XYZ file of C-alpha atoms in Angstrom:
303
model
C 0.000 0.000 0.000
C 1.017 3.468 -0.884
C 1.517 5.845 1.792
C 1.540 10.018 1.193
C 4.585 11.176 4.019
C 2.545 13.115 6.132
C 4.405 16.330 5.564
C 2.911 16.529 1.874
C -0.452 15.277 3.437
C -0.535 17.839 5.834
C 0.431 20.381 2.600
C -2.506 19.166 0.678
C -5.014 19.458 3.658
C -3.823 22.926 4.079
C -4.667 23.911 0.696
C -7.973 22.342 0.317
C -7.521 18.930 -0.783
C -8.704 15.719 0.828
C -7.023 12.573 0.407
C -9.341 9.461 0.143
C -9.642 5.921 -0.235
C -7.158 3.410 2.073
C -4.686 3.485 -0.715
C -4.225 7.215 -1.588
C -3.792 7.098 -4.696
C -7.459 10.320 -5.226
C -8.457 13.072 -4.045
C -11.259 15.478 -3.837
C -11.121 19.256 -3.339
C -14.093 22.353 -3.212
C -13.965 24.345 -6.508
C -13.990 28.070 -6.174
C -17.231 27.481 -8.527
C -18.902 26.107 -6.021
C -18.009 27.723 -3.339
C -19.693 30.749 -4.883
C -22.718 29.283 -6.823
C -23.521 28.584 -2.599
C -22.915 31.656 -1.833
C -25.067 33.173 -4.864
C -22.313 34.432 -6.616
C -21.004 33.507 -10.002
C -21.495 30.354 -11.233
C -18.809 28.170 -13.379
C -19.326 28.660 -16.895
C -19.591 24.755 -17.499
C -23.092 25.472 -16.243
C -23.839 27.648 -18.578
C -22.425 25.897 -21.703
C -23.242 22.065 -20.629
C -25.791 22.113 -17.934
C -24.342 20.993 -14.938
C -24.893 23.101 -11.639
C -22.001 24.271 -10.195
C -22.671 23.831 -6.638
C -23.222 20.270 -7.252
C -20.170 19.848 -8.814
C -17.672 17.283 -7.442
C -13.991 17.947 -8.365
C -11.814 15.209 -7.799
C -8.710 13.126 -9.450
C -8.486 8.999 -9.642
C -4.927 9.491 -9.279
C -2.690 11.544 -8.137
C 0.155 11.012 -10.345
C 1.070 13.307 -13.270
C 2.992 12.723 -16.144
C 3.678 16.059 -17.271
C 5.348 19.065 -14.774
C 3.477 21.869 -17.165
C 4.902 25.294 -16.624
C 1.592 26.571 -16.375
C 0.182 24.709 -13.628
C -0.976 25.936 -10.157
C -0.501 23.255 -8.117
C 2.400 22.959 -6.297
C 3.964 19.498 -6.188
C 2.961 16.696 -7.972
C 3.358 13.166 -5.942
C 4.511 9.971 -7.725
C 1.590 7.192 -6.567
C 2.672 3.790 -6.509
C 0.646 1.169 -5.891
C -0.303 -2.429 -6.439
C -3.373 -2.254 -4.923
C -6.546 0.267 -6.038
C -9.301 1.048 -4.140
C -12.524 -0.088 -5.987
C -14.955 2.310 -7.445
C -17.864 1.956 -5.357
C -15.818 2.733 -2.323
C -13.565 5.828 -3.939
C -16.814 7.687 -5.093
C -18.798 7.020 -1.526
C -15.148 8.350 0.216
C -14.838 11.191 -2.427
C -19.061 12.034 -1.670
C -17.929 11.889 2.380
C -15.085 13.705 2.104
C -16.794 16.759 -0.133
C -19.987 17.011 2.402
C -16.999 17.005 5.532
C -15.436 20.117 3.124
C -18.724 22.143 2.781
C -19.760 21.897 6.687
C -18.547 25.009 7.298
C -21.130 26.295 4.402
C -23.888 25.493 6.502
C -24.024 28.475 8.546
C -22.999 30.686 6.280
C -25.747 33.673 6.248
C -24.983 33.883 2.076
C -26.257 29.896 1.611
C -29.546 28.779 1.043
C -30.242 25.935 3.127
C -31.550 24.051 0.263
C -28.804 24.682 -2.536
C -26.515 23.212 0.545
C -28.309 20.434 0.762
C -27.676 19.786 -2.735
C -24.499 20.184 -2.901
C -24.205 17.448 -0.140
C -25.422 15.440 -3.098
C -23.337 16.280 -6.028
C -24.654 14.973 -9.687
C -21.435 15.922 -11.896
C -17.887 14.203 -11.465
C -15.458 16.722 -12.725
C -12.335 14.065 -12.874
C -9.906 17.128 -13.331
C -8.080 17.853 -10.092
C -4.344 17.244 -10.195
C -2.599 14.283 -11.865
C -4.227 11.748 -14.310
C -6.961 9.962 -14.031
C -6.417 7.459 -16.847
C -3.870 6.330 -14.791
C -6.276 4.437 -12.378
C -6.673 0.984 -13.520
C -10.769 0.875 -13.014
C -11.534 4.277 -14.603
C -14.164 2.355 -16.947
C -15.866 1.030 -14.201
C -15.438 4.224 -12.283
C -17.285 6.044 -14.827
C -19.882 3.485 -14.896
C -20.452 3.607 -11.292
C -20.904 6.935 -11.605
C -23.682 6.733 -14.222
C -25.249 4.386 -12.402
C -25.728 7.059 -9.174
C -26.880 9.383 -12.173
C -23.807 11.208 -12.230
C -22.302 12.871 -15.426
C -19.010 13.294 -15.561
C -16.097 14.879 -17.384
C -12.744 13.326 -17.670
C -9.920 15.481 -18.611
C -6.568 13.686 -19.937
C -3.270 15.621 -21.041
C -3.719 12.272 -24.100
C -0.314 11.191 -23.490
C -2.307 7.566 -22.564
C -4.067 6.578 -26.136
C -3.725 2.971 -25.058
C -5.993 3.542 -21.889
C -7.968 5.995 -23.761
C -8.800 2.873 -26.480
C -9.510 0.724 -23.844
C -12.757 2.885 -22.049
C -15.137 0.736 -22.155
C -17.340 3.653 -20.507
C -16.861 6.943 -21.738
C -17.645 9.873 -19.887
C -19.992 12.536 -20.268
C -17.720 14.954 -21.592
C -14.221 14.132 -22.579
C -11.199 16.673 -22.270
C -7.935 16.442 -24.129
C -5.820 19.279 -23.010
C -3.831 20.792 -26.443
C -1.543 23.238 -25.160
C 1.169 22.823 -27.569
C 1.028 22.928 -31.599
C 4.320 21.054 -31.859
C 6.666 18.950 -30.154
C 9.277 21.597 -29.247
C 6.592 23.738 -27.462
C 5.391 20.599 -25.761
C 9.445 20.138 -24.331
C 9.480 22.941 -23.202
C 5.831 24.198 -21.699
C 4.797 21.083 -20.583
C 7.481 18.798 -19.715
C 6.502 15.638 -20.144
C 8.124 12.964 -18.061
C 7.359 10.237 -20.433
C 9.064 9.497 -23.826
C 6.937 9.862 -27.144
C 5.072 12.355 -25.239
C 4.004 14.447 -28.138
C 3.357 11.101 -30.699
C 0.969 9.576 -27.848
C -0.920 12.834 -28.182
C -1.258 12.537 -31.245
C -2.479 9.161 -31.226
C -4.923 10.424 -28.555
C -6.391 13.444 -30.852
C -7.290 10.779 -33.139
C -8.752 8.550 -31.200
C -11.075 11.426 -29.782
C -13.072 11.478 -32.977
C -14.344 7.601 -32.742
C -15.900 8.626 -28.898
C -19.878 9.279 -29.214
C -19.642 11.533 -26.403
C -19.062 15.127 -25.733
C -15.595 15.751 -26.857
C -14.018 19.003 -25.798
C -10.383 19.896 -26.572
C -9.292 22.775 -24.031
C -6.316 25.288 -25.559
C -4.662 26.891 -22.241
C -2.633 29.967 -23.568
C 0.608 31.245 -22.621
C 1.523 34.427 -24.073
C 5.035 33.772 -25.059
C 4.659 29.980 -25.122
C 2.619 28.832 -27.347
C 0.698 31.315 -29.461
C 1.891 30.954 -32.707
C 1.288 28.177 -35.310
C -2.275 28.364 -35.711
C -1.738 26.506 -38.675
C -0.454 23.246 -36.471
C -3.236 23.343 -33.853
C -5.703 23.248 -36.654
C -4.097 20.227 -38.191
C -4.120 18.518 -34.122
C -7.876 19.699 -33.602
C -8.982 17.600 -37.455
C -7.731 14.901 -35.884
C -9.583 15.063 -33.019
C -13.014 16.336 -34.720
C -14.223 17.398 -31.534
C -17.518 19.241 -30.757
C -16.268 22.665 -29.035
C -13.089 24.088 -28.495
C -12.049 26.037 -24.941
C -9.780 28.595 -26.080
C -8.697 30.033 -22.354
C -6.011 31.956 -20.341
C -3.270 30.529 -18.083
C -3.817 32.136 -15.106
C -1.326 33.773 -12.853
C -2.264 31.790 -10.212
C -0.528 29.675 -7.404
C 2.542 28.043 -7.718
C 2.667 28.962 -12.156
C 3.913 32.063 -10.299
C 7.484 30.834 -9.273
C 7.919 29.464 -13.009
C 5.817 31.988 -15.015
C 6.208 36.126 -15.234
C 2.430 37.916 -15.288
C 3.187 39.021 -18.587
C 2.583 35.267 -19.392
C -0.801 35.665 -18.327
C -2.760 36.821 -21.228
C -5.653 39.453 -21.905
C -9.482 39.066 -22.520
C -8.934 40.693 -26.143
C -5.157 38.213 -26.569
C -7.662 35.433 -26.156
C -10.458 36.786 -28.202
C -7.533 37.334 -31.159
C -6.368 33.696 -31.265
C -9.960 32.261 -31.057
C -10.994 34.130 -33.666
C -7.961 33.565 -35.842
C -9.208 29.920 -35.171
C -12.279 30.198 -36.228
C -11.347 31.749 -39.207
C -9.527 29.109 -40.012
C -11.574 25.891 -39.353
C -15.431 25.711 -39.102
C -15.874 26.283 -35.924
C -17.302 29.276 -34.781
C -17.412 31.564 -31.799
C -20.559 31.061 -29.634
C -19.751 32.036 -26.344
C -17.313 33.724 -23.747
C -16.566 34.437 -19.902
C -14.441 37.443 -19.068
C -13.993 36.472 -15.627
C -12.375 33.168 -16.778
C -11.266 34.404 -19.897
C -12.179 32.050 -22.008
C -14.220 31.182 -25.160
C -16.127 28.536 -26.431
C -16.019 27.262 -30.005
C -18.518 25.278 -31.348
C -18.636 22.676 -34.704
């Protein structure tokens, strides 16, 4: 059995996170989403553009583990799980559901919350698998996912695709799927994303190309790093044919957390930087512009 050293434990907890299941190997944290859809504040614009609710929103990961150390990310360590034994679904989604109603106790109270909407969030209906680390890496995501469905869950799985062979093998898909494209080439992907795996950038590949054969949602999400990777529009259209997905997420890095030890601000880009490349995009492929949030600054493309 794997076991987190407490000093990173005790990091996590301080920051949010809750680890669960007897093998460690997921986690489960509030969303700043939700956190204000209960306090009738903004709500995350996944609501708006697929329907979920945001207070009911359960982000979590299936495993901790990441195989890329992105220069953009906010999180602040990433820790290597190994394990030969999993916890099994049924008992990782009832720890993860525990674990978010111990997280929004403190909500209860709270003169902003309706009783009701925090009542509902005790029961969330949408898995966001999205958290930190990689979720393909667990060994039962396709029963995972299924378990979910079966508590009438939907659920969005987001994958950096550098694990087409796992992706083939789903025998559930999700609700939506995610590949995050932050790179039009191999060279960006060295040296924005760092993969710690060989044939990083060919297993992407593979992965954008597998996307088209899912019947699901398919979503590819461009993060943008002024500096990094904007340029080569011409190469991310090629990657997102491959993929035929259904929208596009054209959005921001944020200068946020940890990003900000590896990252200057100026690699944070504008409302109107991100409104330039997505429409440059659109202009170039046939998908078109239907939506936006400032706050998040992002857009959303649609087929």
């Amino acid at each position: 059995m794997f076991k987190i050293p407490e000093r990173l434990k005790k990091i996590y907890y301080r920051q949010g996170y809750r680890i669960v299941g007897k093998n460690q190997h997921s986690a489960v944290k509030i969303c700043q989403w939700t956190k204000s859809a209960l306090r009738g504040g903004k709500q995350c614009f996944k609501q708006k553009w697929y329907g979920i609710q945001s207070h009911r929103c359960l982000q979590c990961t299936a495993w901790l583990s990441c195989l890329n150390d992105c220069l953009y990310c906010w999180r602040s360590f990433k820790i290597p799980v190994s394990t030969s034994e999993v916890d099994e679904p049924k008992e990782l989604i009832e720890e993860m559901v525990k674990q978010q109603a111990v997280l929004l106790s403190g909500f209860k109270g709270n003169a902003k919350v309706e009783r009701k909407k925090w009542e509902e969030a005790l029961k969330p209906n949408n898995a966001a698998l999205s958290l930190i680390g990689e979720s393909l890496l667990y060994p039962k995501i396709s029963s995972l996912l299924e378990e979910f469905h079966k508590r009438h869950f939907t659920t969005f799985l987001v994958t950096k695709g550098t694990l087409p062979k796992q992706l083939a093998s789903l025998t559930e898909e999700p609700t939506n799927i995610y590949i995050s494209l932050s790179s039009p080439d191999e060279n960006t992907q060295k040296l924005l994303e760092r993969p710690l795996i060989k044939n990083a950038w060919k297993k992407q590949v593979e992965s954008l190309k597998l996307m088209s054969s899912f019947k699901c949602r398919k979503v590819i999400r461009l993060t943008l790093v002024k500096g990094f990777n904007m340029h080569s529009i011409e190469k991310y259209v090629k990657l997102i044919s491959l993929a035929e997905p259904d929208f596009i997420e054209v959005k921001a890095y944020m200068y946020v957390g940890e990003s900000r030890k590896r990252l200057p601000e100026s690699a944070m880009p504008t409302m109107q930087d991100v409104r330039d490349f997505a429409s440059n995009l659109s202009l170039a492929t046939n998908y078109k512009i239907e939506d936006d949030d400032v706050q998040s600054r992002v857009l959303l493309l649609r087929r």
